[in-house]
Coordinates of C-alpha atoms in Angstrom, one line a residue:
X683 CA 141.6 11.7 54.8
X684 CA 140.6 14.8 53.1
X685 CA 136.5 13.5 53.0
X686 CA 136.9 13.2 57.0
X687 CA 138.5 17.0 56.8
X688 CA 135.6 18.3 54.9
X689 CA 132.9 16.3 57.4
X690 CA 134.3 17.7 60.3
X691 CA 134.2 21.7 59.0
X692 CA 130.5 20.5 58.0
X693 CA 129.8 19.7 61.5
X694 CA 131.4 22.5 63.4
X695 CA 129.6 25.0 60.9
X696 CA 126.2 23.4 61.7
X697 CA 127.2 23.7 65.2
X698 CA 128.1 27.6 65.4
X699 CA 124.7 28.1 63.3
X700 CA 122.2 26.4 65.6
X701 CA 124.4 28.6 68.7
X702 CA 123.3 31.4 66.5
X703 CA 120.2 30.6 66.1
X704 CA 119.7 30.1 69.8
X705 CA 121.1 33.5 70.5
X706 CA 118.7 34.6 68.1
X707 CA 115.6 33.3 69.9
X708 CA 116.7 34.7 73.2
X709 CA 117.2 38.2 72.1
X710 CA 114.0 37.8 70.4
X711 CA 112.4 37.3 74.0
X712 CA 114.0 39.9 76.0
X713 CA 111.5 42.2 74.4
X714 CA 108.4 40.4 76.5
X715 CA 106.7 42.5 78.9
X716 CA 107.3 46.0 78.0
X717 CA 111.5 45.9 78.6
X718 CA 113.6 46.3 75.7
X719 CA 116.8 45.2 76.2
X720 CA 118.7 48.5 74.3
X721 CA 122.9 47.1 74.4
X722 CA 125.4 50.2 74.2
X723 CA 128.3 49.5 72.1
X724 CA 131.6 50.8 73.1
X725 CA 135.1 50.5 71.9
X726 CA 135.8 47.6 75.1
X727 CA 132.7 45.7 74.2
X728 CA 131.2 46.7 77.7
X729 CA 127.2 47.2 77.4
X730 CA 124.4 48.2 79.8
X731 CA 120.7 46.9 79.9
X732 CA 118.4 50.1 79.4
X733 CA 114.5 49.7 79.4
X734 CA 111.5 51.0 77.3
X735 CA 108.4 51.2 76.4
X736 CA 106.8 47.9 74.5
X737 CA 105.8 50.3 71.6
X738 CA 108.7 50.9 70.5
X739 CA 112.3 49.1 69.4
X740 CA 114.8 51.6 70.3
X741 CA 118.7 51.0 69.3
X742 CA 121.0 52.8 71.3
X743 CA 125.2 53.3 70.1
X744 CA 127.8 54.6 72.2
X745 CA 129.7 57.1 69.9
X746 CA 132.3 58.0 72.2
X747 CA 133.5 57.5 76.0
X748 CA 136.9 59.6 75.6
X749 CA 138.9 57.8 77.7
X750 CA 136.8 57.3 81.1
X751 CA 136.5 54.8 83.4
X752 CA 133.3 53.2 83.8
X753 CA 131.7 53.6 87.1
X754 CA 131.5 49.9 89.1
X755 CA 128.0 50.9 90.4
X756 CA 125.0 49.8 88.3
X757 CA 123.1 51.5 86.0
X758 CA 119.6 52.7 86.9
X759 CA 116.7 51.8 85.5
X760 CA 113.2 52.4 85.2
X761 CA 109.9 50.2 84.0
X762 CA 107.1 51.9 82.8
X763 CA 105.1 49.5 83.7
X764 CA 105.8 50.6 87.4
X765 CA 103.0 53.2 86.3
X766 CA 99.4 53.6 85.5
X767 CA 98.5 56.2 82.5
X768 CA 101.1 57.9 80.3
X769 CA 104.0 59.1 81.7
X770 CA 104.2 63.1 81.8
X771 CA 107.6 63.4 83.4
X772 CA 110.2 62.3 85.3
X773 CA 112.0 64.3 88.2
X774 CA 115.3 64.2 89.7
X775 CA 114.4 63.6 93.7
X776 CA 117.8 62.4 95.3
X777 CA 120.3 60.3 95.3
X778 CA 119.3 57.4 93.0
X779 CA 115.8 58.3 93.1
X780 CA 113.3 60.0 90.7
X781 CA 109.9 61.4 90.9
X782 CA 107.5 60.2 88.3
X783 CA 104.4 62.0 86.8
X784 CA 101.6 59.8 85.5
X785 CA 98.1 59.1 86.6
X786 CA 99.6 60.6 90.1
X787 CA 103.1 60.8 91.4
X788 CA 105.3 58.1 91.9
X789 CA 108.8 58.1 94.3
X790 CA 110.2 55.6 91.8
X791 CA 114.1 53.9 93.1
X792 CA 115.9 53.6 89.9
X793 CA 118.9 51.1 91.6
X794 CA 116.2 48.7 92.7
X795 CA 113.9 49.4 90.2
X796 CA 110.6 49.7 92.3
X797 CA 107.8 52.1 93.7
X798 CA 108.8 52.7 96.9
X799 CA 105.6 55.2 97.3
X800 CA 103.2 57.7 95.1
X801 CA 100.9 60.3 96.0
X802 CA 97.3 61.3 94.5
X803 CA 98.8 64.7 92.9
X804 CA 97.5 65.7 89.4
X805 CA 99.4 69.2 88.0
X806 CA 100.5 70.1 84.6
X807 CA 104.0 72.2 84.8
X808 CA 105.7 69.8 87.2
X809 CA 108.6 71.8 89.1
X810 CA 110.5 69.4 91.8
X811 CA 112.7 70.6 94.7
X812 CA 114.6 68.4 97.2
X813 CA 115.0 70.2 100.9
X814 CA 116.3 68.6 103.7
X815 CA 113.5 66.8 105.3
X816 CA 111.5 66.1 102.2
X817 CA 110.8 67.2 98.8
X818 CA 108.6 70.1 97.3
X819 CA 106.5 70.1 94.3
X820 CA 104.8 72.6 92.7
X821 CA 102.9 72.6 89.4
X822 CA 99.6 74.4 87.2
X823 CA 96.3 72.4 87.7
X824 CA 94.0 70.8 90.2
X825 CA 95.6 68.5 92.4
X826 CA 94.5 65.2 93.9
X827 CA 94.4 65.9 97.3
X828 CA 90.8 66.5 99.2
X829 CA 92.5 67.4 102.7
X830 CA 94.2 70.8 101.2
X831 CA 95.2 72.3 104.6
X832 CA 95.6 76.0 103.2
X833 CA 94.4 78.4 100.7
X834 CA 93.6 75.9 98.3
X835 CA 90.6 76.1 96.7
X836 CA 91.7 77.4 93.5
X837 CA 92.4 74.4 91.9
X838 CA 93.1 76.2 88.5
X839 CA 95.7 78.1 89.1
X840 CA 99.5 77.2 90.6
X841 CA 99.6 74.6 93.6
X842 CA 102.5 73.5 95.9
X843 CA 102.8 70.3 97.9
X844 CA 105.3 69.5 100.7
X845 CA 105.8 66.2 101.0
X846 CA 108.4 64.1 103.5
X847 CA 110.6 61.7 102.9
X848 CA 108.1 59.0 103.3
X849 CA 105.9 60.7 99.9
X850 CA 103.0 61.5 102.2
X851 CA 101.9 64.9 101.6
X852 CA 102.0 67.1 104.8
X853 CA 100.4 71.1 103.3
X854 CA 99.2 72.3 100.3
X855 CA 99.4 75.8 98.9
X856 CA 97.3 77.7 96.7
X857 CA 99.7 80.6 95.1
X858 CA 96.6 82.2 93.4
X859 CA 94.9 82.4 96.5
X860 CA 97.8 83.9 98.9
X861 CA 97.9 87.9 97.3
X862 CA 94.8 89.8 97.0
X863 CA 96.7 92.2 94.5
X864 CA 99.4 90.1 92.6
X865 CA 100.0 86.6 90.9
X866 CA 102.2 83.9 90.5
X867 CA 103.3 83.9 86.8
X868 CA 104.5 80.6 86.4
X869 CA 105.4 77.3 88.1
X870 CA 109.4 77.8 87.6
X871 CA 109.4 81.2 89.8
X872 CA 108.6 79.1 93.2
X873 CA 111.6 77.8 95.3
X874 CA 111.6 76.3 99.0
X875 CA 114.3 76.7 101.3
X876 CA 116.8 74.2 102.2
X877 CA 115.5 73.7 105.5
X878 CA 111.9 73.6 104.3
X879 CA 110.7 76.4 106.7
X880 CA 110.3 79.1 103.6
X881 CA 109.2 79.4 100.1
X882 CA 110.0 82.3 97.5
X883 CA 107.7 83.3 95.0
X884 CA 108.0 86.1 92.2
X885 CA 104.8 87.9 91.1
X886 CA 103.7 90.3 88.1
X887 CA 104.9 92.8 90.7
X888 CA 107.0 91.3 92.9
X889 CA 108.7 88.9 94.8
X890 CA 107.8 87.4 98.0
X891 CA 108.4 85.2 101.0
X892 CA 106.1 82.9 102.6
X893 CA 106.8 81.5 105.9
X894 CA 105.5 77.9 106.1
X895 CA 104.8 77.2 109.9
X896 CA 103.1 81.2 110.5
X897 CA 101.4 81.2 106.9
X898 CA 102.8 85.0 107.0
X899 CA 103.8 86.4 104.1
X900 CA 105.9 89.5 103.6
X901 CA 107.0 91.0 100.3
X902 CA 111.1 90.9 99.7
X903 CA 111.1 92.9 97.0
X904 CA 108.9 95.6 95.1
X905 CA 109.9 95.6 91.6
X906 CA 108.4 99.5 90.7
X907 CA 109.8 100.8 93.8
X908 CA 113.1 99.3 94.4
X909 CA 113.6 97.1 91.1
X910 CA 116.4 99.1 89.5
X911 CA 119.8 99.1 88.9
X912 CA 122.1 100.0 86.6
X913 CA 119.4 102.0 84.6
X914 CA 117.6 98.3 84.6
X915 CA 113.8 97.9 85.5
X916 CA 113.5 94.5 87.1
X917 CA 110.2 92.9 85.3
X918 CA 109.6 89.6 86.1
X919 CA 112.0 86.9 88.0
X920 CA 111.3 83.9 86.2
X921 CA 113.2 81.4 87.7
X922 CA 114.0 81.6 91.9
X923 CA 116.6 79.1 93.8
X924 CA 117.8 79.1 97.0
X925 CA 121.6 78.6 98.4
X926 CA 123.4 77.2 101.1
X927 CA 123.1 80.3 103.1
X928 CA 119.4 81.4 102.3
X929 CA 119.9 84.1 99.5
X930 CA 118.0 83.4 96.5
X931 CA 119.3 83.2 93.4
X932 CA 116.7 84.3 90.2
X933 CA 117.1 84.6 86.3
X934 CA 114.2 86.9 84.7
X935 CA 113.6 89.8 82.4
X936 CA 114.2 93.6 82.6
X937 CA 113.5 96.9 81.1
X938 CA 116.4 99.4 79.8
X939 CA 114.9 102.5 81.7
X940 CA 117.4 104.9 79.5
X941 CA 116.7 103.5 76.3
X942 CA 112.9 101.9 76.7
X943 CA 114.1 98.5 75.4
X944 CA 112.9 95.1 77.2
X945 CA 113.1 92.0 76.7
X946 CA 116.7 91.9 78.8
X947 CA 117.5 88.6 80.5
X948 CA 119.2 89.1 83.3
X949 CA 120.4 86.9 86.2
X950 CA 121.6 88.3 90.0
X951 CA 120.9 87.7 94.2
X952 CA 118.4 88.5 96.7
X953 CA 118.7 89.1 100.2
X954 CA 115.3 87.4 101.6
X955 CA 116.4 90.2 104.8
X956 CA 117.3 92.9 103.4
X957 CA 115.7 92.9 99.7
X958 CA 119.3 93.8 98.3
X959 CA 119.7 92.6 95.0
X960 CA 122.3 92.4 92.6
X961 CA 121.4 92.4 88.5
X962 CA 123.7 90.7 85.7
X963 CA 123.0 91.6 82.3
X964 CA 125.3 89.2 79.8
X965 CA 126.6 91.1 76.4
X966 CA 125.4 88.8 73.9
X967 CA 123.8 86.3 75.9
X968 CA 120.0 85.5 75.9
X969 CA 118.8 83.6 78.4
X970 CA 116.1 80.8 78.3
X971 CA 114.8 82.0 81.7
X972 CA 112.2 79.4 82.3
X973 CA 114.9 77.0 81.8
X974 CA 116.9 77.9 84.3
X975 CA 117.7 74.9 86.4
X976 CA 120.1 74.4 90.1
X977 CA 122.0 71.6 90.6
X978 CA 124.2 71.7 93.6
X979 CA 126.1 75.3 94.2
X980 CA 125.4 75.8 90.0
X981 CA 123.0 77.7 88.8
X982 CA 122.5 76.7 84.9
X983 CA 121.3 79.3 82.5
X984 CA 121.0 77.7 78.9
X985 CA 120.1 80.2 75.9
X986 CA 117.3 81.0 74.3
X987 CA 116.9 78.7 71.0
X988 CA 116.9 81.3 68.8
X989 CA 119.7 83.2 69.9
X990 CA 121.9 79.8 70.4
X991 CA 125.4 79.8 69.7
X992 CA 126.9 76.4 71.7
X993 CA 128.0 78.2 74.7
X994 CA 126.3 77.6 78.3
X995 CA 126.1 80.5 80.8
X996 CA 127.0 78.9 84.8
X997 CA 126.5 80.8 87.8
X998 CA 128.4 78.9 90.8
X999 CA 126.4 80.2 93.7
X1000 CA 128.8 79.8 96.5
X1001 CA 131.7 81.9 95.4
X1002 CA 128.8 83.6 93.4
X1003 CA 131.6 83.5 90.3
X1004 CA 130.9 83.4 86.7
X1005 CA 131.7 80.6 83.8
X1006 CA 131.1 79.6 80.6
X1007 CA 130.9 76.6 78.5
X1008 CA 131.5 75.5 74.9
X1009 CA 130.0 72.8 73.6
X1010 CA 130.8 70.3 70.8
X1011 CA 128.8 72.3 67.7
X1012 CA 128.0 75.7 67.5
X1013 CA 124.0 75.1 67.2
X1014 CA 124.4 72.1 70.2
X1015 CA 121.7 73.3 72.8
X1016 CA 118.8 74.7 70.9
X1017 CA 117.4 71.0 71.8
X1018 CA 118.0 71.5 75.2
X1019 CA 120.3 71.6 78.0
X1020 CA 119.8 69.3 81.1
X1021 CA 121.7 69.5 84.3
X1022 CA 122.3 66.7 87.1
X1023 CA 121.1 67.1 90.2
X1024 CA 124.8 67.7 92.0
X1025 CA 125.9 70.1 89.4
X1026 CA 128.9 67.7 88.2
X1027 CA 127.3 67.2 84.2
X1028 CA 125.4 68.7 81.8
X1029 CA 123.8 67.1 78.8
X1030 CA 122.6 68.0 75.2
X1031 CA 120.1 66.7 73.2
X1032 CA 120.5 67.1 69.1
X1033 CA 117.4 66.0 67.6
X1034 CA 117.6 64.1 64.3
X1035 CA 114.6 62.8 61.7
X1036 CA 115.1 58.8 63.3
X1037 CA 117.7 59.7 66.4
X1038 CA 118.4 61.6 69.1
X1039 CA 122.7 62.5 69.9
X1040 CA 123.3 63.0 73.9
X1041 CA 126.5 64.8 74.8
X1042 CA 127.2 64.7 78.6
X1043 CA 130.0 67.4 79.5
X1044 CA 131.6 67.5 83.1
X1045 CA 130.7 71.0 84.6
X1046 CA 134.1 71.2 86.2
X1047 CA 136.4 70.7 83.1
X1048 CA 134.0 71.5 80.2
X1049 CA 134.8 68.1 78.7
X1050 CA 132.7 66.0 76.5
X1051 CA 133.2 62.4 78.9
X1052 CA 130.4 61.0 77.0
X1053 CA 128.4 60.4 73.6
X1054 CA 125.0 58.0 73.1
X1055 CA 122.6 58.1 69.9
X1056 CA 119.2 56.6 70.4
X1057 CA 117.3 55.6 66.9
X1058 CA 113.8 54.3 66.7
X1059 CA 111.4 53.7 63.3
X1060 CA 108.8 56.0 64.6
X1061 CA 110.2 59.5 64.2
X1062 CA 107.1 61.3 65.7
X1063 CA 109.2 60.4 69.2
X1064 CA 112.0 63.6 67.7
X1065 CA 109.3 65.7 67.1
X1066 CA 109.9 67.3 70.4
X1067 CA 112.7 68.2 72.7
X1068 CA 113.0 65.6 74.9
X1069 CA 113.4 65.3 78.8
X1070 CA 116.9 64.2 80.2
X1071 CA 117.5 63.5 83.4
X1072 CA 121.2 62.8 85.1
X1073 CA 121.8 60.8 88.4
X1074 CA 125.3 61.9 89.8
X1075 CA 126.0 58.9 92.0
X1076 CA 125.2 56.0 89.6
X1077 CA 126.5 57.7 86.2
X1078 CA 122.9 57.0 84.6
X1079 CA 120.7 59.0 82.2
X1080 CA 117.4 58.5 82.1
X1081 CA 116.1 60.0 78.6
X1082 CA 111.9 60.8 78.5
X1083 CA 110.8 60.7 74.9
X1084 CA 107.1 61.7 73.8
X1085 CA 105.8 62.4 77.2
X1086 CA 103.6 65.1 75.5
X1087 CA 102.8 64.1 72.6
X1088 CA 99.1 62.2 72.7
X1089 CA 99.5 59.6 70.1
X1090 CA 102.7 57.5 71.3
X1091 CA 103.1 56.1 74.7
X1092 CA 105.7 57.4 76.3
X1093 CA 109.4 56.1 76.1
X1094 CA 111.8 55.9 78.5
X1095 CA 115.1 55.1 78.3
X1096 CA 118.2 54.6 80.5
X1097 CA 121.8 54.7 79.6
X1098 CA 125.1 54.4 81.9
X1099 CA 128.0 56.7 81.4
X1100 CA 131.7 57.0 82.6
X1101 CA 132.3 59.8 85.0

């Protein structure tokens, strides 16, 4: 009786160890054709199929969820093998889809996981804005396009494209070639209205507004004349949004005209009627002003990396209120601060020598709802901040390692979160 015992526990442990084996061999495969198969650990056991790049074997861990619900919709993804060349960026479009920046531009559906259009644009800088009949994009460098409709034959310099909702590309504008005495400083300080009828644009001197259907521009705002307030000398408005009811909202830099100091970041409003503007200075705040990003009615305003202390400056545009934020460590946000496109979450990056620590915070409460760490055996992908992008609607990240760094392809990876 006891030899039959011992045969039968024989058995069952060669059974359980060619199931292992088997389980083995399958995970083995889910590598094939560029998708790594990345499974997010959590305290329920739930996990979420994330892909990559072939290069690379990237773990992901869920550190914490906090006590959320997971969202029933599924997680976005994206292939880069949807793409020809290295991947330079990805863009938050709408909804659940993205604009991606490779050999040209992609309109890329992360729920479906397909192309649904691209677009022979080639510029460095990328800046993307939704409006409501199509999207706007705006970058440094020569573009792709040979049928430029307008003022754009300086290819160098910085170049908008309006496109519809179908990705075909209906105008292109060269900045450097619409003022004979001023200049576009950089790619950030261009915004188009909501209805897609006007686009803002701050100059070394200036700040203007260029009607798209006349080609008229007029100048909103002259920063010598009429740039002061509260013994502050507007210099240069960096960053330019618009909101719900056509003022534009800007982060930039000032002068202290009592003192002589610059260097001031300061954040306020525009009247694109009147040229009234309003000019915020924060005690103790630097701002990253190039970094300034809009989703929804918020108007994000991360610090400057050397001046970082954890805390995230919020500008709600519609009641055109104040807030602040603290986040989980006092240095969190020196490795960037990412905002979804509806303005409901913001995410950190902490950069590690193997890893990379996301924190997602809810804008409303100022909670931490979420915690990933992404490890991979080639550190050079943490050499650099990273790009994070947030989708409201599906509660996915999309995290865009290496994108600018030559000697790595580039690595994307997608994560679901509770929300």
């Amino acid at each position: 009786m006891k030899t039959k015992w011992m045969c039968m526990i024989l058995m069952l442990a060669l059974a359980l160890h060619l199931s292992a084996c088997g389980n083995s061999q399958e995970n083995e495969n889910s590598s094939e054709n560029g998708a790594v198969k990345i499974e997010s650990q959590s305290e329920d056991n739930d996990s979420s199929e994330n892909t990559g790049n072939e290069s690379s074997n990237m773990d992901a861990t869920n550190q914490q969820d906090n006590g959320t619900d997971k969202k029933n919709t599924a997680v976005g993804t994206v292939e880069n093998s949807a793409f020809s060349g290295k991947v330079r960026g990805c863009y938050y479009a709408d909804g659940n889809r993205i604009i991606v920046a490779a050999d040209k531009l992609y309109l890329y559906d992360t729920e479906t996981g397909q192309t649904i259009a691209s677009a022979d644009i080639s510029i460095e800088d990328l800046c993307v804005q939704s409006y409501a009949d199509g999207y706007f994009v705006v970058g440094q460098g020569s573009g792709g396009n040979s049928n430029a409709s307008f003022a754009a034959s300086d290819s160098s310099g910085i170049n908008g494209y309006i496109l519809n909702k179908d990705f075909a590309i209906q105008d292109t504008i060269s900045f450097s070639g619409l003022l004979r005495d001023d200049f576009v400083l950089q790619t950030t300080g261009v915004a188009v209205s909501q209805d897609g009828k006007q686009i803002a644009f701050g100059g070394f001197q200036g700040l203007y507004l260029y009607d798209i259907s006349s080609r008229e521009i007029r100048t909103i705002l002259n920063y010598s004349d009429k740039g002061t307030a509260d013994n502050m000398q507007i210099v240069s408005m960096d960053s330019l949004a618009f909101t719900e009811n056509g003022t534009l909202v800007y982060a930039g830099m000032a002068s202290d005209t009592s003192i002589g100091g610059d260097g001031i970041s300061v954040y306020g409003t525009v009247s694109t009627d009147s040229g009234e503007f309003t000019m915020t200075k924060k005690a103790d705040y630097k701002m990253d002003t190039e970094e300034v990003q809009k989703g929804g009615n918020l108007l994000i305003m991360p610090q400057s990396f050397d001046k970082n202390n954890g805390t995230l400056l919020m500008l709600d545009t519609a009641s055109n209120t104040e807030k602040t934020m603290s986040f989980s460590g006092s240095s969190e946000g020196k490795d960037g601060v990412y905002c979804s496109g509806q303005g409901k979450y913001v995410a950190t990056s902490v950069l590690g020598e193997d890893s990379i620590t996301i924190n997602i915070y809810d804008t409303a409460s100022g909670k931490n709802i979420h915690t990933e760490t992404l490890q991979d055996s080639n550190s050079t992908y943490f050499l650099r901040v990273p790009q994070i992008l947030i989708l409201d609607e599906s509660g996915t990240c999309i995290v865009v390692l290496g994108r600018g760094i030559d000697e790595v392809s580039t690595l994307i990876t997608t994560f679901g979160f509770g929300g």
